[in-house]
Each structure stands twice: as structure tokens, then as C-alpha cells.
PDB file of C-alpha atoms in Angstrom:
ATOM      1  CA  ARG A 901      -4.675  16.505   2.955  1.00 57.00           C
ATOM      2  CA  ARG A 902      -8.204  15.708   2.618  1.00 72.00           C
ATOM      3  CA  VAL A 903      -8.357  14.163  -0.586  1.00 82.00           C
ATOM      4  CA  ALA A 904      -7.511  10.296  -0.067  1.00 91.00           C
ATOM      5  CA  ASP A 905      -7.674   7.731   2.465  1.00 94.00           C
ATOM      6  CA  ARG A 906      -4.042   6.740   1.569  1.00 95.00           C
ATOM      7  CA  VAL A 907      -1.257   8.365  -0.470  1.00 95.00           C
ATOM      8  CA  VAL A 908       2.126   6.786  -1.741  1.00 97.00           C
ATOM      9  CA  PHE A 909       5.122   9.075  -2.569  1.00 97.00           C
ATOM     10  CA  MET A 910       7.159   8.106  -5.481  1.00 97.00           C
ATOM     11  CA  ASP A 911      10.497   8.724  -6.869  1.00 94.00           C
ATOM     12  CA  ARG A 912      11.866   7.709  -9.781  1.00 95.00           C
ATOM     13  CA  GLY A 913       9.139   5.430 -10.437  1.00 97.00           C
ATOM     14  CA  GLU A 914      10.064   3.873  -6.986  1.00 96.00           C
ATOM     15  CA  ILE A 915       7.582   3.853  -4.342  1.00 97.00           C
ATOM     16  CA  VAL A 916       9.250   5.386  -1.373  1.00 96.00           C
ATOM     17  CA  GLU A 917       7.043   5.440   1.391  1.00 98.00           C
ATOM     18  CA  SER A 918       2.999   5.212   1.576  1.00 97.00           C
ATOM     19  CA  GLY A 919       0.403   5.419   4.079  1.00 97.00           C
ATOM     20  CA  THR A 920      -2.065   8.047   5.592  1.00 96.00           C
ATOM     21  CA  PRO A 921      -2.328  11.718   4.563  1.00 93.00           C
ATOM     22  CA  GLN A 922      -2.023  12.874   7.977  1.00 92.00           C
ATOM     23  CA  ARG A 923       0.693  10.413   8.885  1.00 95.00           C
ATOM     24  CA  MET A 924       2.804  11.410   5.664  1.00 95.00           C
ATOM     25  CA  PHE A 925       2.109  15.499   6.282  1.00 92.00           C
ATOM     26  CA  GLU A 926       2.753  14.957  10.594  1.00 94.00           C
ATOM     27  CA  ASN A 927       5.268  12.463  10.404  1.00 97.00           C
ATOM     28  CA  PRO A 928       7.410  11.560   7.188  1.00 97.00           C
ATOM     29  CA  GLN A 929       9.785   8.291   7.377  1.00 97.00           C
ATOM     30  CA  THR A 930      12.113   9.349   4.790  1.00 96.00           C
ATOM     31  CA  ASP A 931      14.606  11.840   4.411  1.00 96.00           C
ATOM     32  CA  ARG A 932      13.000  12.515   0.568  1.00 96.00           C
ATOM     33  CA  LEU A 933       9.945  12.839   1.539  1.00 97.00           C
ATOM     34  CA  LYS A 934      10.822  15.674   4.235  1.00 96.00           C
ATOM     35  CA  LEU A 935      12.946  17.260   1.925  1.00 95.00           C
ATOM     36  CA  PHE A 936       9.482  17.079  -0.422  1.00 95.00           C
ATOM     37  CA  LEU A 937       7.458  18.101   2.375  1.00 95.00           C
ATOM     38  CA  SER A 938       9.750  21.274   3.562  1.00 94.00           C
ATOM     39  CA  GLN A 939       9.932  22.823  -0.255  1.00 93.00           C
ATOM     40  CA  ILE A 940       6.510  22.446  -0.727  1.00 91.00           C
ATOM     41  CA  LEU A 941       4.922  23.882   2.403  1.00 85.00           C
ATOM     42  CA  ARG A 942       7.680  26.655   2.683  1.00 85.00           C
ATOM     43  CA  GLY A 943       5.856  29.697   4.039  1.00 70.00           C
ATOM     44  CA  HIS A 944       2.444  27.892   5.192  1.00 62.00           C
TER      45      HIS A 944
END
């Protein structure tokens, strides 16, 4: 979260969502990013 000013989330070679790390972690817009975050943040 503290490494980049902007990040992009890609699925199958397509940009699905982009924004600041804070916005993407705190307010993901797409179901695909929400699912991804729920899987990687499980237990944290």
C-alpha cells in the first residue's frame, strides 16, 4: 500500500480497475477486485 502512487488491477490482460492504493484497498469498485482482495487479505 505504501509502494506506489497509483496501481492497476488486471484480469486476463485487461485493466479492470486503477487508482491510488488507498482507494483500491478501501473502496474497490469491481466485483473481481473485491474477490481478489478478500482472498489475499483473509486473516489480516
